[in-house]
Amino acid sequence: MVKIISGPKGSGKTKKIINIANSKINETMGEVVFINDREKYREKLNRAIRYVNADEFRISSSDILFGFLNGLIAENYDIDTIYIDNLLRICRVDNVDEINEFLSGLNNIENKYNTKFVLSVTSEKEEMVELQNAYAE
């Protein structure tokens, strides 16, 4: 199941997802990928984690990101976990309702290829109620 770390802006989601990714690298035999749209987080990650700057690949919507993720997995079946920090900003959407189809697609990928996804989403609690029922930890 797709795991979601949510909270308002400035609540420490990026720090938390980086810490989770750094600890996961020691527990897995597979590859770990971390996607963000800010270069400054690259140096906070363990060097064994593949860092992807979404802006360098012109990822600007959930459809483009979904295709990109499929390409990553098609190229490397050894990917164990993909972390995506600040999903709404990368996809350039303002509302969590706009990513429901994307999240459903991630669940399908996870079931088919056994690749786990951990996402951070900037959102107030009221917006996350329905989404958490379906996806969040």
mmCIF file of N, CA and C in Angstrom:
data_model
loop_
_atom_site.group_PDB
_atom_site.id
_atom_site.type_symbol
_atom_site.label_atom_id
_atom_site.label_comp_id
_atom_site.label_asym_id
_atom_site.label_seq_id
_atom_site.Cartn_x
_atom_site.Cartn_y
_atom_site.Cartn_z
ATOM 1 N N MET A 1 0.829 -1.182 0.000
ATOM 2 C CA MET A 1 0.000 0.000 0.000
ATOM 3 C C MET A 1 0.877 1.250 0.000
ATOM 4 N N VAL A 2 0.482 2.236 -0.740
ATOM 5 C CA VAL A 2 1.191 3.509 -0.799
ATOM 6 C C VAL A 2 1.112 4.167 0.577
ATOM 7 N N LYS A 3 2.246 4.637 1.077
ATOM 8 C CA LYS A 3 2.282 5.315 2.369
ATOM 9 C C LYS A 3 2.391 6.814 2.130
ATOM 10 N N ILE A 4 1.645 7.578 2.906
ATOM 11 C CA ILE A 4 1.633 9.033 2.752
ATOM 12 C C ILE A 4 1.985 9.685 4.076
ATOM 13 N N ILE A 5 2.952 10.599 4.014
ATOM 14 C CA ILE A 5 3.303 11.446 5.151
ATOM 15 C C ILE A 5 2.688 12.799 4.836
ATOM 16 N N SER A 6 1.776 13.259 5.678
ATOM 17 C CA SER A 6 1.094 14.520 5.380
ATOM 18 C C SER A 6 1.203 15.482 6.548
ATOM 19 N N GLY A 7 0.945 16.728 6.237
ATOM 20 C CA GLY A 7 0.954 17.771 7.246
ATOM 21 C C GLY A 7 1.051 19.123 6.584
ATOM 22 N N PRO A 8 0.852 20.169 7.351
ATOM 23 C CA PRO A 8 0.937 21.514 6.778
ATOM 24 C C PRO A 8 2.380 21.879 6.429
ATOM 25 N N LYS A 9 2.516 22.909 5.639
ATOM 26 C CA LYS A 9 3.838 23.394 5.251
ATOM 27 C C LYS A 9 4.650 23.709 6.508
ATOM 28 N N GLY A 10 5.916 23.278 6.504
ATOM 29 C CA GLY A 10 6.805 23.555 7.630
ATOM 30 C C GLY A 10 6.688 22.588 8.790
ATOM 31 N N SER A 11 5.970 21.481 8.604
ATOM 32 C CA SER A 11 5.764 20.555 9.717
ATOM 33 C C SER A 11 6.814 19.448 9.800
ATOM 34 N N GLY A 12 7.821 19.467 8.923
ATOM 35 C CA GLY A 12 8.908 18.496 9.015
ATOM 36 C C GLY A 12 8.749 17.254 8.151
ATOM 37 N N LYS A 13 7.877 17.318 7.151
ATOM 38 C CA LYS A 13 7.656 16.154 6.285
ATOM 39 C C LYS A 13 8.907 15.769 5.504
ATOM 40 N N THR A 14 9.621 16.746 4.959
ATOM 41 C CA THR A 14 10.820 16.442 4.175
ATOM 42 C C THR A 14 11.881 15.793 5.043
ATOM 43 N N LYS A 15 12.104 16.320 6.216
ATOM 44 C CA LYS A 15 13.089 15.732 7.127
ATOM 45 C C LYS A 15 12.702 14.298 7.466
ATOM 46 N N LYS A 16 11.423 14.072 7.701
ATOM 47 C CA LYS A 16 10.953 12.734 8.061
ATOM 48 C C LYS A 16 11.137 11.750 6.909
ATOM 49 N N ILE A 17 10.776 12.146 5.692
ATOM 50 C CA ILE A 17 10.881 11.226 4.555
ATOM 51 C C ILE A 17 12.348 10.948 4.214
ATOM 52 N N ILE A 18 13.223 11.931 4.396
ATOM 53 C CA ILE A 18 14.659 11.715 4.182
ATOM 54 C C ILE A 18 15.197 10.722 5.212
ATOM 55 N N ASN A 19 14.796 10.886 6.470
ATOM 56 C CA ASN A 19 15.247 9.959 7.521
ATOM 57 C C ASN A 19 14.757 8.535 7.259
ATOM 58 N N ILE A 20 13.528 8.406 6.798
ATOM 59 C CA ILE A 20 12.986 7.082 6.492
ATOM 60 C C ILE A 20 13.779 6.457 5.346
ATOM 61 N N ALA A 21 14.037 7.228 4.293
ATOM 62 C CA ALA A 21 14.794 6.710 3.143
ATOM 63 C C ALA A 21 16.201 6.304 3.560
ATOM 64 N N ASN A 22 16.870 7.139 4.343
ATOM 65 C CA ASN A 22 18.230 6.824 4.793
ATOM 66 C C ASN A 22 18.274 5.549 5.636
ATOM 67 N N SER A 23 17.264 5.331 6.450
ATOM 68 C CA SER A 23 17.253 4.106 7.262
ATOM 69 C C SER A 23 16.876 2.892 6.418
ATOM 70 N N LYS A 24 16.059 3.069 5.390
ATOM 71 C CA LYS A 24 15.631 1.960 4.533
ATOM 72 C C LYS A 24 16.791 1.388 3.717
ATOM 73 N N ILE A 25 17.742 2.222 3.346
ATOM 74 C CA ILE A 25 18.841 1.771 2.495
ATOM 75 C C ILE A 25 19.645 0.662 3.177
ATOM 76 N N ASN A 26 19.668 0.657 4.491
ATOM 77 C CA ASN A 26 20.394 -0.374 5.240
ATOM 78 C C ASN A 26 19.595 -1.667 5.400
ATOM 79 N N GLU A 27 18.308 -1.630 5.095
ATOM 80 C CA GLU A 27 17.429 -2.779 5.309
ATOM 81 C C GLU A 27 17.056 -3.505 4.019
ATOM 82 N N THR A 28 17.434 -3.000 2.863
ATOM 83 C CA THR A 28 16.965 -3.571 1.613
ATOM 84 C C THR A 28 18.109 -4.078 0.751
ATOM 85 N N MET A 29 17.831 -5.084 -0.021
ATOM 86 C CA MET A 29 18.782 -5.572 -1.015
ATOM 87 C C MET A 29 18.532 -4.881 -2.352
ATOM 88 N N GLY A 30 17.362 -4.223 -2.480
ATOM 89 C CA GLY A 30 16.997 -3.561 -3.727
ATOM 90 C C GLY A 30 17.477 -2.122 -3.765
ATOM 91 N N GLU A 31 17.123 -1.452 -4.848
ATOM 92 C CA GLU A 31 17.474 -0.047 -5.053
ATOM 93 C C GLU A 31 16.440 0.862 -4.395
ATOM 94 N N VAL A 32 16.890 2.028 -3.975
ATOM 95 C CA VAL A 32 16.014 3.039 -3.387
ATOM 96 C C VAL A 32 16.165 4.316 -4.208
ATOM 97 N N VAL A 33 15.031 4.929 -4.562
ATOM 98 C CA VAL A 33 15.008 6.152 -5.362
ATOM 99 C C VAL A 33 14.301 7.227 -4.549
ATOM 100 N N PHE A 34 14.842 8.446 -4.594
ATOM 101 C CA PHE A 34 14.245 9.588 -3.907
ATOM 102 C C PHE A 34 14.015 10.688 -4.926
ATOM 103 N N ILE A 35 12.772 11.130 -5.064
ATOM 104 C CA ILE A 35 12.418 12.172 -6.037
ATOM 105 C C ILE A 35 11.987 13.423 -5.292
ATOM 106 N N ASN A 36 12.575 14.541 -5.689
ATOM 107 C CA ASN A 36 12.235 15.850 -5.145
ATOM 108 C C ASN A 36 12.451 16.856 -6.255
ATOM 109 N N ASP A 37 12.045 18.069 -6.043
ATOM 110 C CA ASP A 37 12.267 19.111 -7.053
ATOM 111 C C ASP A 37 13.220 20.192 -6.557
ATOM 112 N N ARG A 38 13.969 19.883 -5.528
ATOM 113 C CA ARG A 38 14.938 20.826 -4.967
ATOM 114 C C ARG A 38 16.280 20.128 -4.823
ATOM 115 N N GLU A 39 17.299 20.683 -5.400
ATOM 116 C CA GLU A 39 18.637 20.085 -5.379
ATOM 117 C C GLU A 39 19.251 20.048 -3.975
ATOM 118 N N LYS A 40 18.832 20.948 -3.111
ATOM 119 C CA LYS A 40 19.475 21.066 -1.805
ATOM 120 C C LYS A 40 19.328 19.831 -0.922
ATOM 121 N N TYR A 41 18.380 18.950 -1.227
ATOM 122 C CA TYR A 41 18.186 17.769 -0.394
ATOM 123 C C TYR A 41 19.076 16.600 -0.796
ATOM 124 N N ARG A 42 19.705 16.681 -1.941
ATOM 125 C CA ARG A 42 20.552 15.587 -2.422
ATOM 126 C C ARG A 42 21.625 15.231 -1.392
ATOM 127 N N GLU A 43 22.268 16.238 -0.815
ATOM 128 C CA GLU A 43 23.384 15.971 0.101
ATOM 129 C C GLU A 43 22.943 15.427 1.454
ATOM 130 N N LYS A 44 21.654 15.454 1.748
ATOM 131 C CA LYS A 44 21.164 14.906 3.015
ATOM 132 C C LYS A 44 20.863 13.407 2.914
ATOM 133 N N LEU A 45 20.891 12.883 1.700
ATOM 134 C CA LEU A 45 20.588 11.474 1.476
ATOM 135 C C LEU A 45 21.849 10.623 1.452
ATOM 136 N N ASN A 46 21.718 9.398 1.889
ATOM 137 C CA ASN A 46 22.788 8.424 1.775
ATOM 138 C C ASN A 46 23.176 8.314 0.296
ATOM 139 N N ARG A 47 24.464 8.212 0.016
ATOM 140 C CA ARG A 47 24.949 8.169 -1.370
ATOM 141 C C ARG A 47 24.453 6.965 -2.153
ATOM 142 N N ALA A 48 24.016 5.925 -1.458
ATOM 143 C CA ALA A 48 23.514 4.731 -2.139
ATOM 144 C C ALA A 48 22.097 4.934 -2.693
ATOM 145 N N ILE A 49 21.441 6.020 -2.287
ATOM 146 C CA ILE A 49 20.087 6.312 -2.761
ATOM 147 C C ILE A 49 20.172 7.097 -4.058
ATOM 148 N N ARG A 50 19.436 6.656 -5.059
ATOM 149 C CA ARG A 50 19.400 7.357 -6.343
ATOM 150 C C ARG A 50 18.518 8.589 -6.190
ATOM 151 N N TYR A 51 19.114 9.775 -6.341
ATOM 152 C CA TYR A 51 18.376 11.028 -6.215
ATOM 153 C C TYR A 51 17.939 11.490 -7.595
ATOM 154 N N VAL A 52 16.680 11.874 -7.717
ATOM 155 C CA VAL A 52 16.151 12.394 -8.979
ATOM 156 C C VAL A 52 15.544 13.762 -8.707
ATOM 157 N N ASN A 53 16.038 14.772 -9.427
ATOM 158 C CA ASN A 53 15.457 16.107 -9.354
ATOM 159 C C ASN A 53 14.385 16.187 -10.438
ATOM 160 N N ALA A 54 13.125 16.249 -10.026
ATOM 161 C CA ALA A 54 12.000 16.225 -10.960
ATOM 162 C C ALA A 54 12.060 17.358 -11.976
ATOM 163 N N ASP A 55 12.579 18.509 -11.574
ATOM 164 C CA ASP A 55 12.660 19.640 -12.499
ATOM 165 C C ASP A 55 13.616 19.369 -13.658
ATOM 166 N N GLU A 56 14.680 18.614 -13.410
ATOM 167 C CA GLU A 56 15.632 18.297 -14.478
ATOM 168 C C GLU A 56 14.989 17.439 -15.572
ATOM 169 N N PHE A 57 13.941 16.709 -15.215
ATOM 170 C CA PHE A 57 13.272 15.837 -16.175
ATOM 171 C C PHE A 57 11.934 16.412 -16.644
ATOM 172 N N ARG A 58 11.705 17.680 -16.322
ATOM 173 C CA ARG A 58 10.496 18.399 -16.739
ATOM 174 C C ARG A 58 9.214 17.710 -16.295
ATOM 175 N N ILE A 59 9.243 17.180 -15.106
ATOM 176 C CA ILE A 59 8.048 16.567 -14.539
ATOM 177 C C ILE A 59 7.178 17.688 -14.000
ATOM 178 N N SER A 60 5.993 17.832 -14.582
ATOM 179 C CA SER A 60 5.153 18.970 -14.215
ATOM 180 C C SER A 60 3.675 18.596 -14.067
ATOM 181 N N SER A 61 3.372 17.306 -14.024
ATOM 182 C CA SER A 61 2.000 16.864 -13.805
ATOM 183 C C SER A 61 2.024 15.434 -13.284
ATOM 184 N N SER A 62 0.898 15.002 -12.759
ATOM 185 C CA SER A 62 0.830 13.631 -12.249
ATOM 186 C C SER A 62 0.936 12.623 -13.391
ATOM 187 N N ASP A 63 0.430 12.958 -14.569
ATOM 188 C CA ASP A 63 0.547 12.051 -15.722
ATOM 189 C C ASP A 63 1.999 11.870 -16.145
ATOM 190 N N ILE A 64 2.744 12.969 -16.193
ATOM 191 C CA ILE A 64 4.162 12.884 -16.568
ATOM 192 C C ILE A 64 4.930 12.108 -15.499
ATOM 193 N N LEU A 65 4.649 12.387 -14.234
ATOM 194 C CA LEU A 65 5.325 11.672 -13.153
ATOM 195 C C LEU A 65 5.005 10.183 -13.205
ATOM 196 N N PHE A 66 3.759 9.838 -13.481
ATOM 197 C CA PHE A 66 3.367 8.432 -13.551
ATOM 198 C C PHE A 66 4.127 7.718 -14.678
ATOM 199 N N GLY A 67 4.226 8.349 -15.827
ATOM 200 C CA GLY A 67 4.992 7.768 -16.925
ATOM 201 C C GLY A 67 6.463 7.627 -16.577
ATOM 202 N N PHE A 68 7.007 8.636 -15.926
ATOM 203 C CA PHE A 68 8.410 8.608 -15.502
ATOM 204 C C PHE A 68 8.661 7.439 -14.545
ATOM 205 N N LEU A 69 7.763 7.241 -13.582
ATOM 206 C CA LEU A 69 7.913 6.152 -12.620
ATOM 207 C C LEU A 69 7.854 4.792 -13.316
ATOM 208 N N ASN A 70 6.952 4.658 -14.272
ATOM 209 C CA ASN A 70 6.884 3.408 -15.036
ATOM 210 C C ASN A 70 8.182 3.166 -15.787
ATOM 211 N N GLY A 71 8.766 4.210 -16.340
ATOM 212 C CA GLY A 71 10.042 4.086 -17.038
ATOM 213 C C GLY A 71 11.166 3.675 -16.100
ATOM 214 N N LEU A 72 11.200 4.256 -14.904
ATOM 215 C CA LEU A 72 12.215 3.877 -13.915
ATOM 216 C C LEU A 72 12.130 2.383 -13.596
ATOM 217 N N ILE A 73 10.920 1.924 -13.367
ATOM 218 C CA ILE A 73 10.739 0.524 -12.993
ATOM 219 C C ILE A 73 11.011 -0.398 -14.177
ATOM 220 N N ALA A 74 10.618 0.002 -15.373
ATOM 221 C CA ALA A 74 10.889 -0.812 -16.562
ATOM 222 C C ALA A 74 12.392 -0.962 -16.784
ATOM 223 N N GLU A 75 13.146 0.073 -16.468
ATOM 224 C CA GLU A 75 14.595 0.053 -16.647
ATOM 225 C C GLU A 75 15.293 -0.729 -15.540
ATOM 226 N N ASN A 76 14.685 -0.777 -14.342
ATOM 227 C CA ASN A 76 15.352 -1.395 -13.205
ATOM 228 C C ASN A 76 14.319 -2.099 -12.312
ATOM 229 N N TYR A 77 14.166 -3.397 -12.510
ATOM 230 C CA TYR A 77 13.214 -4.164 -11.712
ATOM 231 C C TYR A 77 13.664 -4.354 -10.272
ATOM 232 N N ASP A 78 14.872 -3.933 -9.942
ATOM 233 C CA ASP A 78 15.388 -4.085 -8.587
ATOM 234 C C ASP A 78 15.017 -2.928 -7.664
ATOM 235 N N ILE A 79 14.216 -1.981 -8.145
ATOM 236 C CA ILE A 79 13.816 -0.861 -7.285
ATOM 237 C C ILE A 79 12.853 -1.384 -6.232
ATOM 238 N N ASP A 80 13.245 -1.218 -4.977
ATOM 239 C CA ASP A 80 12.439 -1.669 -3.844
ATOM 240 C C ASP A 80 11.436 -0.593 -3.421
ATOM 241 N N THR A 81 11.929 0.643 -3.271
ATOM 242 C CA THR A 81 11.094 1.724 -2.756
ATOM 243 C C THR A 81 11.405 3.020 -3.499
ATOM 244 N N ILE A 82 10.345 3.763 -3.807
ATOM 245 C CA ILE A 82 10.485 5.094 -4.392
ATOM 246 C C ILE A 82 9.853 6.094 -3.434
ATOM 247 N N TYR A 83 10.642 7.071 -3.027
ATOM 248 C CA TYR A 83 10.185 8.157 -2.162
ATOM 249 C C TYR A 83 9.943 9.380 -3.030
ATOM 250 N N ILE A 84 8.797 10.017 -2.855
ATOM 251 C CA ILE A 84 8.490 11.243 -3.597
ATOM 252 C C ILE A 84 8.152 12.313 -2.570
ATOM 253 N N ASP A 85 9.020 13.306 -2.474
ATOM 254 C CA ASP A 85 8.826 14.383 -1.507
ATOM 255 C C ASP A 85 8.097 15.545 -2.166
ATOM 256 N N ASN A 86 7.075 16.033 -1.488
ATOM 257 C CA ASN A 86 6.270 17.169 -1.928
ATOM 258 C C ASN A 86 5.566 16.879 -3.251
ATOM 259 N N LEU A 87 4.776 15.846 -3.240
ATOM 260 C CA LEU A 87 4.067 15.377 -4.432
ATOM 261 C C LEU A 87 3.230 16.461 -5.108
ATOM 262 N N LEU A 88 2.465 17.224 -4.342
ATOM 263 C CA LEU A 88 1.579 18.229 -4.950
ATOM 264 C C LEU A 88 2.369 19.305 -5.682
ATOM 265 N N ARG A 89 3.500 19.712 -5.127
ATOM 266 C CA ARG A 89 4.312 20.731 -5.790
ATOM 267 C C ARG A 89 4.935 20.182 -7.072
ATOM 268 N N ILE A 90 5.424 18.962 -7.038
ATOM 269 C CA ILE A 90 6.014 18.353 -8.231
ATOM 270 C C ILE A 90 4.969 18.234 -9.338
ATOM 271 N N CYS A 91 3.755 17.814 -8.963
ATOM 272 C CA CYS A 91 2.682 17.630 -9.958
ATOM 273 C C CYS A 91 1.962 18.929 -10.308
ATOM 274 N N ARG A 92 2.320 19.999 -9.609
ATOM 275 C CA ARG A 92 1.738 21.310 -9.829
ATOM 276 C C ARG A 92 0.204 21.314 -9.684
ATOM 277 N N VAL A 93 -0.231 20.721 -8.573
ATOM 278 C CA VAL A 93 -1.649 20.743 -8.228
ATOM 279 C C VAL A 93 -1.804 21.352 -6.845
ATOM 280 N N ASP A 94 -2.971 21.907 -6.593
ATOM 281 C CA ASP A 94 -3.228 22.582 -5.331
ATOM 282 C C ASP A 94 -4.044 21.760 -4.349
ATOM 283 N N ASN A 95 -4.628 20.674 -4.827
ATOM 284 C CA ASN A 95 -5.623 19.976 -4.055
ATOM 285 C C ASN A 95 -5.349 18.478 -4.069
ATOM 286 N N VAL A 96 -5.478 17.833 -2.924
ATOM 287 C CA VAL A 96 -5.230 16.392 -2.855
ATOM 288 C C VAL A 96 -6.219 15.597 -3.694
ATOM 289 N N ASP A 97 -7.400 16.141 -3.945
ATOM 290 C CA ASP A 97 -8.386 15.437 -4.771
ATOM 291 C C ASP A 97 -7.884 15.218 -6.194
ATOM 292 N N GLU A 98 -6.950 16.044 -6.636
ATOM 293 C CA GLU A 98 -6.439 15.958 -8.008
ATOM 294 C C GLU A 98 -5.441 14.822 -8.207
ATOM 295 N N ILE A 99 -5.061 14.122 -7.138
ATOM 296 C CA ILE A 99 -4.076 13.049 -7.280
ATOM 297 C C ILE A 99 -4.652 11.658 -7.011
ATOM 298 N N ASN A 100 -5.966 11.549 -6.844
ATOM 299 C CA ASN A 100 -6.574 10.248 -6.544
ATOM 300 C C ASN A 100 -6.287 9.211 -7.623
ATOM 301 N N GLU A 101 -6.431 9.575 -8.877
ATOM 302 C CA GLU A 101 -6.167 8.639 -9.969
ATOM 303 C C GLU A 101 -4.689 8.232 -9.984
ATOM 304 N N PHE A 102 -3.804 9.189 -9.732
ATOM 305 C CA PHE A 102 -2.372 8.921 -9.658
ATOM 306 C C PHE A 102 -2.077 7.890 -8.557
ATOM 307 N N LEU A 103 -2.661 8.081 -7.375
ATOM 308 C CA LEU A 103 -2.438 7.167 -6.257
ATOM 309 C C LEU A 103 -2.966 5.767 -6.563
ATOM 310 N N SER A 104 -4.083 5.695 -7.236
ATOM 311 C CA SER A 104 -4.621 4.403 -7.644
ATOM 312 C C SER A 104 -3.647 3.700 -8.596
ATOM 313 N N GLY A 105 -3.060 4.464 -9.517
ATOM 314 C CA GLY A 105 -2.059 3.911 -10.434
ATOM 315 C C GLY A 105 -0.833 3.409 -9.688
ATOM 316 N N LEU A 106 -0.396 4.138 -8.655
ATOM 317 C CA LEU A 106 0.753 3.690 -7.858
ATOM 318 C C LEU A 106 0.447 2.375 -7.154
ATOM 319 N N ASN A 107 -0.776 2.238 -6.654
ATOM 320 C CA ASN A 107 -1.161 0.970 -6.025
ATOM 321 C C ASN A 107 -1.053 -0.175 -7.016
ATOM 322 N N ASN A 108 -1.463 0.062 -8.255
ATOM 323 C CA ASN A 108 -1.363 -0.975 -9.289
ATOM 324 C C ASN A 108 0.094 -1.340 -9.560
ATOM 325 N N ILE A 109 0.961 -0.338 -9.653
ATOM 326 C CA ILE A 109 2.393 -0.596 -9.869
ATOM 327 C C ILE A 109 2.960 -1.398 -8.701
ATOM 328 N N GLU A 110 2.599 -0.983 -7.498
ATOM 329 C CA GLU A 110 3.104 -1.652 -6.300
ATOM 330 C C GLU A 110 2.704 -3.128 -6.290
ATOM 331 N N ASN A 111 1.467 -3.402 -6.638
ATOM 332 C CA ASN A 111 0.983 -4.785 -6.653
ATOM 333 C C ASN A 111 1.640 -5.612 -7.751
ATOM 334 N N LYS A 112 1.865 -5.015 -8.895
ATOM 335 C CA LYS A 112 2.415 -5.754 -10.032
ATOM 336 C C LYS A 112 3.928 -5.979 -9.914
ATOM 337 N N TYR A 113 4.669 -4.963 -9.473
ATOM 338 C CA TYR A 113 6.138 -5.021 -9.476
ATOM 339 C C TYR A 113 6.765 -5.084 -8.091
ATOM 340 N N ASN A 114 5.931 -5.086 -7.051
ATOM 341 C CA ASN A 114 6.424 -5.145 -5.678
ATOM 342 C C ASN A 114 7.361 -3.977 -5.358
ATOM 343 N N THR A 115 7.045 -2.817 -5.895
ATOM 344 C CA THR A 115 7.777 -1.592 -5.603
ATOM 345 C C THR A 115 6.931 -0.760 -4.643
ATOM 346 N N LYS A 116 7.511 -0.370 -3.530
ATOM 347 C CA LYS A 116 6.779 0.405 -2.539
ATOM 348 C C LYS A 116 6.940 1.905 -2.815
ATOM 349 N N PHE A 117 5.949 2.676 -2.402
ATOM 350 C CA PHE A 117 5.978 4.126 -2.570
ATOM 351 C C PHE A 117 5.711 4.794 -1.233
ATOM 352 N N VAL A 118 6.520 5.812 -0.934
ATOM 353 C CA VAL A 118 6.319 6.650 0.246
ATOM 354 C C VAL A 118 6.295 8.085 -0.267
ATOM 355 N N LEU A 119 5.211 8.787 0.027
ATOM 356 C CA LEU A 119 5.008 10.137 -0.497
ATOM 357 C C LEU A 119 4.848 11.129 0.638
ATOM 358 N N SER A 120 5.290 12.359 0.394
ATOM 359 C CA SER A 120 4.937 13.423 1.325
ATOM 360 C C SER A 120 3.998 14.372 0.596
ATOM 361 N N VAL A 121 2.954 14.776 1.328
ATOM 362 C CA VAL A 121 1.915 15.632 0.761
ATOM 363 C C VAL A 121 1.656 16.774 1.727
ATOM 364 N N THR A 122 1.775 17.999 1.237
ATOM 365 C CA THR A 122 1.459 19.162 2.053
ATOM 366 C C THR A 122 -0.041 19.372 2.029
ATOM 367 N N SER A 123 -0.650 19.224 3.189
ATOM 368 C CA SER A 123 -2.102 19.320 3.252
ATOM 369 C C SER A 123 -2.545 19.522 4.693
ATOM 370 N N GLU A 124 -3.640 20.212 4.841
ATOM 371 C CA GLU A 124 -4.249 20.359 6.158
ATOM 372 C C GLU A 124 -5.022 19.081 6.478
ATOM 373 N N LYS A 125 -5.266 18.826 7.738
ATOM 374 C CA LYS A 125 -5.923 17.587 8.156
ATOM 375 C C LYS A 125 -7.284 17.390 7.496
ATOM 376 N N GLU A 126 -8.066 18.438 7.356
ATOM 377 C CA GLU A 126 -9.401 18.310 6.794
ATOM 378 C C GLU A 126 -9.348 17.760 5.364
ATOM 379 N N GLU A 127 -8.336 18.175 4.605
ATOM 380 C CA GLU A 127 -8.204 17.726 3.222
ATOM 381 C C GLU A 127 -7.771 16.270 3.130
ATOM 382 N N MET A 128 -7.125 15.764 4.153
ATOM 383 C CA MET A 128 -6.525 14.442 4.104
ATOM 384 C C MET A 128 -7.437 13.318 4.585
ATOM 385 N N VAL A 129 -8.601 13.635 5.135
ATOM 386 C CA VAL A 129 -9.440 12.609 5.750
ATOM 387 C C VAL A 129 -9.757 11.482 4.771
ATOM 388 N N GLU A 130 -10.311 11.806 3.611
ATOM 389 C CA GLU A 130 -10.673 10.776 2.636
ATOM 390 C C GLU A 130 -9.432 10.079 2.085
ATOM 391 N N LEU A 131 -8.421 10.844 1.794
ATOM 392 C CA LEU A 131 -7.189 10.276 1.251
ATOM 393 C C LEU A 131 -6.540 9.323 2.248
ATOM 394 N N GLN A 132 -6.529 9.697 3.509
ATOM 395 C CA GLN A 132 -5.934 8.841 4.536
ATOM 396 C C GLN A 132 -6.692 7.528 4.667
ATOM 397 N N ASN A 133 -7.987 7.573 4.515
ATOM 398 C CA ASN A 133 -8.760 6.335 4.597
ATOM 399 C C ASN A 133 -8.347 5.349 3.525
ATOM 400 N N ALA A 134 -7.940 5.860 2.382
ATOM 401 C CA ALA A 134 -7.573 4.988 1.262
ATOM 402 C C ALA A 134 -6.084 4.628 1.270
ATOM 403 N N TYR A 135 -5.200 5.558 1.633
ATOM 404 C CA TYR A 135 -3.773 5.346 1.404
ATOM 405 C C TYR A 135 -2.842 5.583 2.574
ATOM 406 N N ALA A 136 -3.121 6.534 3.427
ATOM 407 C CA ALA A 136 -2.131 6.979 4.414
ATOM 408 C C ALA A 136 -1.885 5.946 5.496
ATOM 409 N N GLU A 137 -0.699 6.090 6.143
ATOM 410 C CA GLU A 137 -0.383 5.186 7.253
ATOM 411 C C GLU A 137 -1.072 5.632 8.505
#
